[in-house]
Amino acid sequence: MAPSHALRCCQRGLSWVPVIFINLVVCWSYYAYVVELCIYTIPNAEEQVIYLVVFHICFIMFIWSYWKTIVSKPSNPSKEFCLPKAEKEQYEKEERPEAQQEILKKVGRNLPIYTRTGSGAIRYCDRCQLIKPDRCHHCSTCDQCVLKMDHHCPWVNNCVGFSNYKFFVLFLAYSMLYCVFIAATVLQYFIKFWTLCRRRSIEHCPENQLPDNHAKFHVLFLFFVAAMFFISIMSLFSYHIWLVAKNRTTIEAFRAPVFRNGPDKNGFTLGFRKNLTQVFGDQKKYWFLPIYSSLGDGYTFPTRLVNTDSEQGIVDHQSNSKCAVDGQTNSRPLSDSQNHLLSNDVHSDEQKDCSVGKTDNGLTVIVTVESES
């Protein structure tokens, strides 16, 4: 028991090594840029002030979004997704997978879950002992289920999911901006130090203008480090912007979510504008600030599908609402943010009436009628 506890403590300690490394690099870059470049190298006072002001704006936004990603606790499923005591005991006693699935289906009828495993079974986490909400996955590193899990990032020592995905995307954006600003402003001095100042007698680079001291090495390494990080972060940022535009997580990009009618990699997409709004919120003034403004509750997500679920009634996934069948419905009400997300910008005062009918071949269909109030 003690060795396993000690091992977990060592693992937790080692997991902070990447974060410490990033912070040490950032602290050194701050010293190298502010002290060695702006104070010791740049001779023009006006240029110094402009560089320092812009640099500190980029630096503050970068650090703010980075630490918001680190300290934001991943959202976990609520207790309503745990099996009731009686069903839990029955589930643990059963050895047949078919019987266990029947228990999960019985409990799942009262939950807003519409995705399944690849085999069509209810998604259940044996480790956390709960039914997984849509887009929820278990993180082996954090040892917990995370709502709308994207991936576990060692550079922030945290799971990136519903609660902090906006912060993570902003962290990538501001770190890229931080690096490109440093590289762009350091470039001219990097060239002078690298080529001209190696020969003290060169007429375009007198010693009294660019002193040949330890500042040279800081400036040279500062450019290399900023350029290297910019290239690597740019590819990662571009990938996540593509994911936001498609309304997918990293997990869903590699493995499409499975609905009752089969897998669909575009099942959660609502169009570029609404996909962007779902992550960054509907108030543009908060889009570029590391302040939580994402829409939804992390449990239910609007989808583009219209699907018939024999176990949960007829579901209009386009509005993520459930039409009553035989006078019954068991879906949770949409939150205000979800209603706002799904509302039509032009016809804001319209109402939707949902009617159910059957075709000649017995297929149940949903007809949504829009009427102005």
CSV table of C-alpha atoms in Angstrom, one decimal:
chain,number,residue,atom,x,y,z
A,1,MET,CA,0.0,0.0,0.0
A,2,ALA,CA,2.8,2.4,1.0
A,3,PRO,CA,4.9,1.8,-2.2
A,4,SER,CA,1.9,2.5,-4.4
A,5,HIS,CA,1.1,5.7,-2.5
A,6,ALA,CA,4.8,6.8,-2.8
A,7,LEU,CA,4.7,6.0,-6.5
A,8,ARG,CA,1.6,8.2,-7.1
A,9,CYS,CA,3.3,11.0,-5.2
A,10,CYS,CA,6.4,10.7,-7.4
A,11,GLN,CA,4.2,10.7,-10.5
A,12,ARG,CA,2.4,13.8,-9.4
A,13,GLY,CA,5.7,15.5,-8.7
A,14,LEU,CA,7.1,14.6,-12.1
A,15,SER,CA,4.0,15.7,-13.9
A,16,TRP,CA,4.9,19.3,-12.9
A,17,VAL,CA,8.3,19.1,-14.6
A,18,PRO,CA,7.0,20.3,-18.0
A,19,VAL,CA,5.1,23.2,-16.4
A,20,ILE,CA,8.2,24.2,-14.4
A,21,PHE,CA,10.3,24.0,-17.6
A,22,ILE,CA,7.9,26.3,-19.5
A,23,ASN,CA,7.8,28.8,-16.7
A,24,LEU,CA,11.6,28.9,-16.5
A,25,VAL,CA,11.9,29.5,-20.2
A,26,VAL,CA,9.3,32.3,-19.9
A,27,CYS,CA,11.1,33.9,-17.0
A,28,TRP,CA,14.4,33.8,-18.9
A,29,SER,CA,12.7,35.2,-22.0
A,30,TYR,CA,11.3,38.1,-19.9
A,31,TYR,CA,14.8,38.9,-18.5
A,32,ALA,CA,16.5,38.6,-21.9
A,33,TYR,CA,14.0,40.8,-23.7
A,34,VAL,CA,13.4,43.5,-21.1
A,35,VAL,CA,16.9,43.8,-19.6
A,36,GLU,CA,19.4,42.5,-22.2
A,37,LEU,CA,17.6,43.7,-25.3
A,38,CYS,CA,15.6,46.8,-24.4
A,39,ILE,CA,17.8,48.2,-21.7
A,40,TYR,CA,21.3,47.2,-22.7
A,41,THR,CA,21.1,46.8,-26.5
A,42,ILE,CA,18.5,49.2,-28.0
A,43,PRO,CA,19.9,52.7,-28.1
A,44,ASN,CA,16.7,54.5,-29.0
A,45,ALA,CA,14.6,55.4,-26.0
A,46,GLU,CA,11.4,55.8,-28.1
A,47,GLU,CA,11.9,52.3,-29.5
A,48,GLN,CA,12.5,50.9,-26.1
A,49,VAL,CA,9.2,52.3,-24.7
A,50,ILE,CA,7.1,51.0,-27.7
A,51,TYR,CA,8.7,47.5,-27.5
A,52,LEU,CA,8.2,47.3,-23.7
A,53,VAL,CA,4.6,48.3,-23.8
A,54,VAL,CA,3.6,45.9,-26.5
A,55,PHE,CA,5.7,43.2,-25.0
A,56,HIS,CA,4.1,43.4,-21.6
A,57,ILE,CA,0.6,43.3,-23.1
A,58,CYS,CA,1.5,40.1,-24.9
A,59,PHE,CA,3.2,38.7,-21.8
A,60,ILE,CA,0.3,39.4,-19.5
A,61,MET,CA,-2.3,37.9,-21.8
A,62,PHE,CA,-0.1,34.8,-22.4
A,63,ILE,CA,0.6,34.2,-18.7
A,64,TRP,CA,-3.1,34.9,-17.8
A,65,SER,CA,-4.5,32.4,-20.3
A,66,TYR,CA,-1.7,29.8,-19.5
A,67,TRP,CA,-2.4,29.7,-15.8
A,68,LYS,CA,-6.2,29.8,-16.3
A,69,THR,CA,-5.7,26.6,-18.3
A,70,ILE,CA,-3.6,25.1,-15.5
A,71,VAL,CA,-5.8,26.0,-12.5
A,72,SER,CA,-9.2,25.4,-14.1
A,73,LYS,CA,-10.5,22.1,-12.6
A,74,PRO,CA,-11.8,19.7,-15.2
A,75,SER,CA,-15.6,19.3,-15.1
A,76,ASN,CA,-16.8,15.9,-14.0
A,77,PRO,CA,-20.2,14.2,-14.4
A,78,SER,CA,-22.7,14.8,-11.7
A,79,LYS,CA,-24.1,12.2,-9.4
A,80,GLU,CA,-27.2,11.7,-11.5
A,81,PHE,CA,-25.0,9.7,-13.9
A,82,CYS,CA,-24.0,7.3,-11.2
A,83,LEU,CA,-26.0,4.1,-10.9
A,84,PRO,CA,-28.5,4.0,-8.1
A,85,LYS,CA,-27.6,1.8,-5.2
A,86,ALA,CA,-29.9,-1.1,-6.1
A,87,GLU,CA,-28.9,-1.1,-9.8
A,88,LYS,CA,-25.3,-0.8,-8.9
A,89,GLU,CA,-25.4,-3.9,-6.7
A,90,GLN,CA,-27.3,-5.7,-9.4
A,91,TYR,CA,-24.8,-4.6,-12.1
A,92,GLU,CA,-21.9,-5.8,-10.0
A,93,LYS,CA,-23.5,-9.2,-9.4
A,94,GLU,CA,-24.3,-9.8,-13.1
A,95,GLU,CA,-21.6,-11.5,-15.1
A,96,ARG,CA,-23.3,-11.5,-18.5
A,97,PRO,CA,-22.6,-8.4,-20.5
A,98,GLU,CA,-26.2,-8.5,-22.0
A,99,ALA,CA,-27.7,-8.4,-18.6
A,100,GLN,CA,-25.4,-5.5,-17.5
A,101,GLN,CA,-26.5,-3.6,-20.6
A,102,GLU,CA,-30.1,-4.0,-19.8
A,103,ILE,CA,-29.5,-2.5,-16.4
A,104,LEU,CA,-27.6,0.4,-18.0
A,105,LYS,CA,-30.4,0.9,-20.6
A,106,LYS,CA,-33.0,1.1,-17.8
A,107,VAL,CA,-31.0,3.8,-16.0
A,108,GLY,CA,-30.1,5.6,-19.2
A,109,ARG,CA,-33.7,6.2,-20.2
A,110,ASN,CA,-33.8,9.0,-17.7
A,111,LEU,CA,-30.5,10.6,-18.8
A,112,PRO,CA,-29.8,12.9,-21.8
A,113,ILE,CA,-27.4,10.4,-23.5
A,114,TYR,CA,-27.5,9.8,-27.2
A,115,THR,CA,-24.0,8.5,-28.1
A,116,ARG,CA,-23.0,4.8,-27.8
A,117,THR,CA,-19.9,2.7,-28.0
A,118,GLY,CA,-18.8,1.3,-31.3
A,119,SER,CA,-20.9,-1.8,-30.7
A,120,GLY,CA,-24.0,0.2,-29.8
A,121,ALA,CA,-23.8,-0.3,-26.1
A,122,ILE,CA,-24.3,2.3,-23.3
A,123,ARG,CA,-21.0,4.0,-22.5
A,124,TYR,CA,-20.2,3.1,-18.9
A,125,CYS,CA,-17.0,3.8,-17.0
A,126,ASP,CA,-16.1,0.9,-14.7
A,127,ARG,CA,-13.4,3.0,-13.0
A,128,CYS,CA,-15.7,5.9,-12.0
A,129,GLN,CA,-18.8,3.7,-11.9
A,130,LEU,CA,-21.0,6.0,-13.9
A,131,ILE,CA,-22.7,6.3,-17.2
A,132,LYS,CA,-20.7,8.6,-19.4
A,133,PRO,CA,-22.5,11.7,-20.7
A,134,ASP,CA,-22.1,12.6,-24.4
A,135,ARG,CA,-18.5,13.5,-25.3
A,136,CYS,CA,-17.3,12.5,-21.9
A,137,HIS,CA,-14.2,10.3,-21.6
A,138,HIS,CA,-12.1,8.9,-18.8
A,139,CYS,CA,-8.6,10.3,-18.4
A,140,SER,CA,-6.1,7.7,-17.2
A,141,THR,CA,-3.7,10.3,-16.1
A,142,CYS,CA,-6.2,12.3,-14.0
A,143,ASP,CA,-8.0,9.1,-13.1
A,144,GLN,CA,-11.4,10.7,-13.6
A,145,CYS,CA,-14.1,11.2,-16.3
A,146,VAL,CA,-13.9,14.6,-17.9
A,147,LEU,CA,-16.8,16.4,-19.6
A,148,LYS,CA,-16.2,17.0,-23.3
A,149,MET,CA,-12.6,15.8,-22.9
A,150,ASP,CA,-10.2,16.9,-25.6
A,151,HIS,CA,-6.9,15.6,-24.4
A,152,HIS,CA,-4.6,15.5,-21.4
A,153,CYS,CA,-1.9,18.2,-21.9
A,154,PRO,CA,1.4,17.6,-20.0
A,155,TRP,CA,2.5,21.2,-20.6
A,156,VAL,CA,-0.3,22.5,-18.4
A,157,ASN,CA,-0.5,19.3,-16.3
A,158,ASN,CA,-4.3,19.3,-16.7
A,159,CYS,CA,-7.0,17.8,-18.7
A,160,VAL,CA,-8.3,20.0,-21.5
A,161,GLY,CA,-12.1,19.8,-21.6
A,162,PHE,CA,-15.3,21.6,-21.3
A,163,SER,CA,-14.3,23.8,-18.4
A,164,ASN,CA,-11.0,25.1,-19.9
A,165,TYR,CA,-11.0,24.5,-23.6
A,166,LYS,CA,-11.4,28.2,-24.4
A,167,PHE,CA,-8.5,29.1,-22.1
A,168,PHE,CA,-6.4,26.5,-23.8
A,169,VAL,CA,-7.1,27.9,-27.3
A,170,LEU,CA,-6.3,31.4,-26.0
A,171,PHE,CA,-3.1,30.1,-24.4
A,172,LEU,CA,-2.0,28.8,-27.8
A,173,ALA,CA,-3.0,32.1,-29.5
A,174,TYR,CA,-1.2,34.4,-27.1
A,175,SER,CA,1.8,32.2,-26.8
A,176,MET,CA,2.1,32.3,-30.6
A,177,LEU,CA,1.7,36.1,-30.5
A,178,TYR,CA,4.2,36.4,-27.7
A,179,CYS,CA,6.8,34.4,-29.7
A,180,VAL,CA,6.2,36.1,-33.1
A,181,PHE,CA,6.5,39.5,-31.5
A,182,ILE,CA,9.8,38.6,-29.8
A,183,ALA,CA,11.2,37.1,-33.0
A,184,ALA,CA,10.1,40.0,-35.2
A,185,THR,CA,11.5,42.7,-32.9
A,186,VAL,CA,14.7,40.8,-32.1
A,187,LEU,CA,15.4,39.9,-35.7
A,188,GLN,CA,17.3,43.1,-36.7
A,189,TYR,CA,19.6,42.8,-33.7
A,190,PHE,CA,20.0,39.1,-34.2
A,191,ILE,CA,21.3,39.8,-37.7
A,192,LYS,CA,23.7,42.5,-36.5
A,193,PHE,CA,25.1,40.4,-33.7
A,194,TRP,CA,25.3,37.3,-35.8
A,195,THR,CA,26.9,38.8,-38.9
A,196,LEU,CA,28.2,42.3,-38.5
A,197,CYS,CA,29.3,42.5,-34.9
A,198,ARG,CA,31.7,39.6,-35.2
A,199,ARG,CA,34.0,42.0,-37.0
A,200,ARG,CA,34.5,45.0,-34.7
A,201,SER,CA,35.9,47.1,-37.5
A,202,ILE,CA,32.8,47.0,-39.6
A,203,GLU,CA,31.6,50.6,-40.3
A,204,HIS,CA,27.9,49.8,-40.0
A,205,CYS,CA,28.2,48.3,-36.5
A,206,PRO,CA,30.4,50.4,-34.3
A,207,GLU,CA,31.2,49.1,-30.8
A,208,ASN,CA,29.5,52.1,-29.0
A,209,GLN,CA,26.2,51.3,-30.7
A,210,LEU,CA,25.9,47.5,-30.2
A,211,PRO,CA,28.3,46.5,-27.4
A,212,ASP,CA,30.0,43.2,-27.7
A,213,ASN,CA,29.1,41.8,-24.3
A,214,HIS,CA,26.9,39.0,-22.8
A,215,ALA,CA,23.7,40.7,-24.2
A,216,LYS,CA,24.7,39.3,-27.6
A,217,PHE,CA,24.3,35.7,-26.4
A,218,HIS,CA,20.9,36.4,-24.8
A,219,VAL,CA,19.6,38.0,-28.0
A,220,LEU,CA,20.9,35.2,-30.2
A,221,PHE,CA,19.3,32.5,-28.1
A,222,LEU,CA,16.1,34.6,-27.6
A,223,PHE,CA,15.5,34.6,-31.4
A,224,PHE,CA,16.2,30.9,-31.8
A,225,VAL,CA,13.9,29.9,-28.9
A,226,ALA,CA,11.1,32.3,-30.0
A,227,ALA,CA,11.2,31.1,-33.6
A,228,MET,CA,11.3,27.4,-32.6
A,229,PHE,CA,8.3,27.7,-30.2
A,230,PHE,CA,6.4,29.8,-32.8
A,231,ILE,CA,6.7,27.1,-35.5
A,232,SER,CA,5.6,24.3,-33.2
A,233,ILE,CA,2.7,26.3,-31.5
A,234,MET,CA,1.4,27.6,-34.9
A,235,SER,CA,0.8,24.1,-36.1
A,236,LEU,CA,-1.0,23.1,-32.9
A,237,PHE,CA,-3.1,26.3,-32.9
A,238,SER,CA,-4.1,25.8,-36.5
A,239,TYR,CA,-5.2,22.3,-35.7
A,240,HIS,CA,-7.4,23.4,-32.7
A,241,ILE,CA,-8.9,26.3,-34.7
A,242,TRP,CA,-9.9,23.7,-37.3
A,243,LEU,CA,-11.4,21.5,-34.4
A,244,VAL,CA,-13.4,24.5,-33.1
A,245,ALA,CA,-14.7,25.3,-36.6
A,246,LYS,CA,-15.9,21.6,-37.0
A,247,ASN,CA,-17.1,21.4,-33.3
A,248,ARG,CA,-14.9,18.3,-32.6
A,249,THR,CA,-12.6,17.3,-29.9
A,250,THR,CA,-9.2,15.7,-30.5
A,251,ILE,CA,-10.7,12.4,-29.5
A,252,GLU,CA,-13.6,12.8,-31.9
A,253,ALA,CA,-11.3,13.8,-34.7
A,254,PHE,CA,-9.6,10.4,-34.4
A,255,ARG,CA,-12.7,8.4,-33.5
A,256,ALA,CA,-16.1,9.7,-34.7
A,257,PRO,CA,-18.9,9.7,-32.0
A,258,VAL,CA,-21.3,6.9,-32.5
A,259,PHE,CA,-25.1,7.7,-32.4
A,260,ARG,CA,-28.0,5.3,-32.5
A,261,ASN,CA,-27.9,5.3,-36.3
A,262,GLY,CA,-24.1,4.9,-36.4
A,263,PRO,CA,-20.9,7.0,-36.3
A,264,ASP,CA,-20.9,10.5,-37.6
A,265,LYS,CA,-17.8,12.7,-37.3
A,266,ASN,CA,-20.0,15.8,-38.1
A,267,GLY,CA,-22.7,14.9,-35.6
A,268,PHE,CA,-22.1,17.9,-33.3
A,269,THR,CA,-21.4,20.6,-35.9
A,270,LEU,CA,-23.9,23.5,-36.1
A,271,GLY,CA,-22.1,25.6,-38.7
A,272,PHE,CA,-18.9,27.7,-38.2
A,273,ARG,CA,-20.5,30.7,-36.4
A,274,LYS,CA,-22.4,28.6,-33.9
A,275,ASN,CA,-19.5,26.2,-33.4
A,276,LEU,CA,-17.3,29.2,-32.5
A,277,THR,CA,-20.0,30.6,-30.3
A,278,GLN,CA,-20.3,27.3,-28.4
A,279,VAL,CA,-16.7,27.6,-27.3
A,280,PHE,CA,-16.1,31.3,-26.9
A,281,GLY,CA,-19.6,32.5,-26.0
A,282,ASP,CA,-22.1,34.9,-27.5
A,283,GLN,CA,-20.6,38.1,-26.1
A,284,LYS,CA,-17.7,39.1,-28.4
A,285,LYS,CA,-16.2,41.4,-25.8
A,286,TYR,CA,-15.1,38.3,-23.8
A,287,TRP,CA,-13.8,36.3,-26.7
A,288,PHE,CA,-10.2,37.4,-26.4
A,289,LEU,CA,-10.1,37.4,-22.6
A,290,PRO,CA,-9.3,34.3,-20.4
A,291,ILE,CA,-12.8,34.6,-18.8
A,292,TYR,CA,-15.2,31.7,-18.9
A,293,SER,CA,-17.9,32.4,-21.4
A,294,SER,CA,-18.5,29.0,-23.1
A,295,LEU,CA,-22.1,28.0,-23.8
A,296,GLY,CA,-23.9,24.9,-22.5
A,297,ASP,CA,-23.6,22.7,-19.4
A,298,GLY,CA,-21.1,20.1,-20.6
A,299,TYR,CA,-23.8,17.3,-20.5
A,300,THR,CA,-26.0,17.9,-23.5
A,301,PHE,CA,-24.9,19.2,-26.9
A,302,PRO,CA,-27.0,20.3,-29.8
A,303,THR,CA,-26.5,18.2,-32.9
A,304,ARG,CA,-27.4,18.4,-36.5
A,305,LEU,CA,-29.0,14.9,-36.6
A,306,VAL,CA,-32.7,14.0,-36.5
A,307,ASN,CA,-32.8,10.5,-35.0
A,308,THR,CA,-35.3,8.0,-33.7
A,309,ASP,CA,-34.2,6.5,-30.4
A,310,SER,CA,-36.5,3.7,-29.4
A,311,GLU,CA,-35.3,3.7,-25.8
A,312,GLN,CA,-35.4,7.5,-25.2
A,313,GLY,CA,-38.3,8.6,-27.4
A,314,ILE,CA,-38.1,10.6,-30.5
A,315,VAL,CA,-35.3,13.1,-30.4
A,316,ASP,CA,-34.9,16.2,-32.5
A,317,HIS,CA,-31.2,16.6,-32.3
A,318,GLN,CA,-31.2,19.8,-34.3
A,319,SER,CA,-32.6,21.6,-31.3
A,320,ASN,CA,-31.5,19.0,-28.8
A,321,SER,CA,-35.1,18.8,-27.5
A,322,LYS,CA,-37.4,15.8,-27.1
A,323,CYS,CA,-40.9,15.6,-28.5
A,324,ALA,CA,-43.4,13.9,-26.4
A,325,VAL,CA,-44.4,10.3,-27.4
A,326,ASP,CA,-47.5,8.9,-25.8
A,327,GLY,CA,-47.6,12.0,-23.6
A,328,GLN,CA,-44.2,11.3,-22.0
A,329,THR,CA,-40.8,13.0,-22.2
A,330,ASN,CA,-37.7,12.5,-20.0
A,331,SER,CA,-35.1,15.0,-21.3
A,332,ARG,CA,-33.6,17.7,-19.1
A,333,PRO,CA,-34.6,21.2,-20.1
A,334,LEU,CA,-32.2,23.2,-22.2
A,335,SER,CA,-30.1,25.8,-20.4
A,336,ASP,CA,-30.5,29.5,-21.3
A,337,SER,CA,-27.2,29.5,-23.1
A,338,GLN,CA,-28.2,26.5,-25.2
A,339,ASN,CA,-31.5,28.0,-26.1
A,340,HIS,CA,-29.7,31.2,-27.1
A,341,LEU,CA,-27.2,29.2,-29.1
A,342,LEU,CA,-30.0,27.4,-31.1
A,343,SER,CA,-32.2,30.5,-31.6
A,344,ASN,CA,-32.5,32.0,-35.0
A,345,ASP,CA,-30.8,35.4,-35.2
A,346,VAL,CA,-33.4,36.7,-37.7
A,347,HIS,CA,-36.6,35.3,-36.4
A,348,SER,CA,-36.0,35.7,-32.7
A,349,ASP,CA,-39.7,35.7,-31.9
A,350,GLU,CA,-40.5,32.5,-33.7
A,351,GLN,CA,-41.9,29.4,-32.0
A,352,LYS,CA,-41.4,25.8,-33.1
A,353,ASP,CA,-44.1,23.2,-33.0
A,354,CYS,CA,-43.0,19.6,-33.1
A,355,SER,CA,-45.4,17.0,-34.5
A,356,VAL,CA,-44.9,13.3,-35.0
A,357,GLY,CA,-46.2,11.1,-37.8
A,358,LYS,CA,-45.6,7.9,-39.6
A,359,THR,CA,-44.9,7.1,-43.2
A,360,ASP,CA,-46.4,4.3,-45.2
A,361,ASN,CA,-43.5,2.0,-44.3
A,362,GLY,CA,-43.9,2.7,-40.6
A,363,LEU,CA,-41.0,5.0,-40.2
A,364,THR,CA,-41.5,7.6,-37.5
A,365,VAL,CA,-40.6,11.1,-38.6
A,366,ILE,CA,-40.5,14.5,-36.9
A,367,VAL,CA,-41.9,17.6,-38.5
A,368,THR,CA,-40.8,20.9,-37.1
A,369,VAL,CA,-43.1,23.9,-38.0
A,370,GLU,CA,-42.0,27.4,-37.4
A,371,SER,CA,-44.7,30.0,-36.8
A,372,GLU,CA,-44.4,33.6,-35.8
A,373,SER,CA,-45.9,34.6,-32.4
